[in-house]
């Protein structure tokens, strides 16, 4: 017994519409005032379109809204002024440190000269003569006779 062929399964696909949202229209600032007039237009096929009349924006209005100088240019200029101020301050700081170092060096040299002079006076003693138990001979008054000093 042979089996009759069965028909293949049928798949049915239903197309689904793709919904694309149009981009939002830019908002145009509206000046306060009386409401605009409503206009109606009759199309050639007989349809009537009713809406508000739009006045085109003038080119001078958009130019007036922009600042005279861009913020980026102002920021760059202020950064340059700040950098110049910092560099001047650093230059003054290094000059001050160099002057302070020279002043401290001069103070150390002056202290060494004064202290060295004080030590020299203490060692060589110009104020008094100390007898250490030896014979003192005053050469200016001495008389030399036969290789002997007579004082």
PDB file of N, CA and C in Angstrom, residues 130-136:
ATOM      1  N   UNK A 130     102.807  87.411  78.325  1.00  0.00           N
ATOM      2  CA  UNK A 130     102.769  86.402  79.389  1.00  0.00           C
ATOM      3  C   UNK A 130     104.142  85.774  79.531  1.00  0.00           C
ATOM      4  N   UNK A 131     104.666  85.710  80.794  1.00  0.00           N
ATOM      5  CA  UNK A 131     105.972  85.105  81.076  1.00  0.00           C
ATOM      6  C   UNK A 131     105.748  83.645  81.399  1.00  0.00           C
ATOM      7  N   UNK A 132     106.429  82.794  80.652  1.00  0.00           N
ATOM      8  CA  UNK A 132     106.250  81.355  80.854  1.00  0.00           C
ATOM      9  C   UNK A 132     107.471  80.753  81.566  1.00  0.00           C
ATOM     10  N   UNK A 133     108.189  81.511  82.390  1.00  0.00           N
ATOM     11  CA  UNK A 133     109.314  80.980  83.159  1.00  0.00           C
ATOM     12  C   UNK A 133     110.653  81.092  82.461  1.00  0.00           C
ATOM     13  N   UNK A 134     110.737  81.708  81.286  1.00  0.00           N
ATOM     14  CA  UNK A 134     112.013  81.839  80.581  1.00  0.00           C
ATOM     15  C   UNK A 134     112.654  83.189  80.863  1.00  0.00           C
ATOM     16  N   UNK A 135     113.812  83.421  80.308  1.00  0.00           N
ATOM     17  CA  UNK A 135     114.527  84.678  80.486  1.00  0.00           C
ATOM     18  C   UNK A 135     114.077  85.650  79.423  1.00  0.00           C
ATOM     19  N   UNK A 136     113.730  86.862  79.839  1.00  0.00           N
ATOM     20  CA  UNK A 136     113.289  87.865  78.901  1.00  0.00           C
ATOM     21  C   UNK A 136     114.447  88.790  78.624  1.00  0.00           C
TER      22      UNK A 136
END
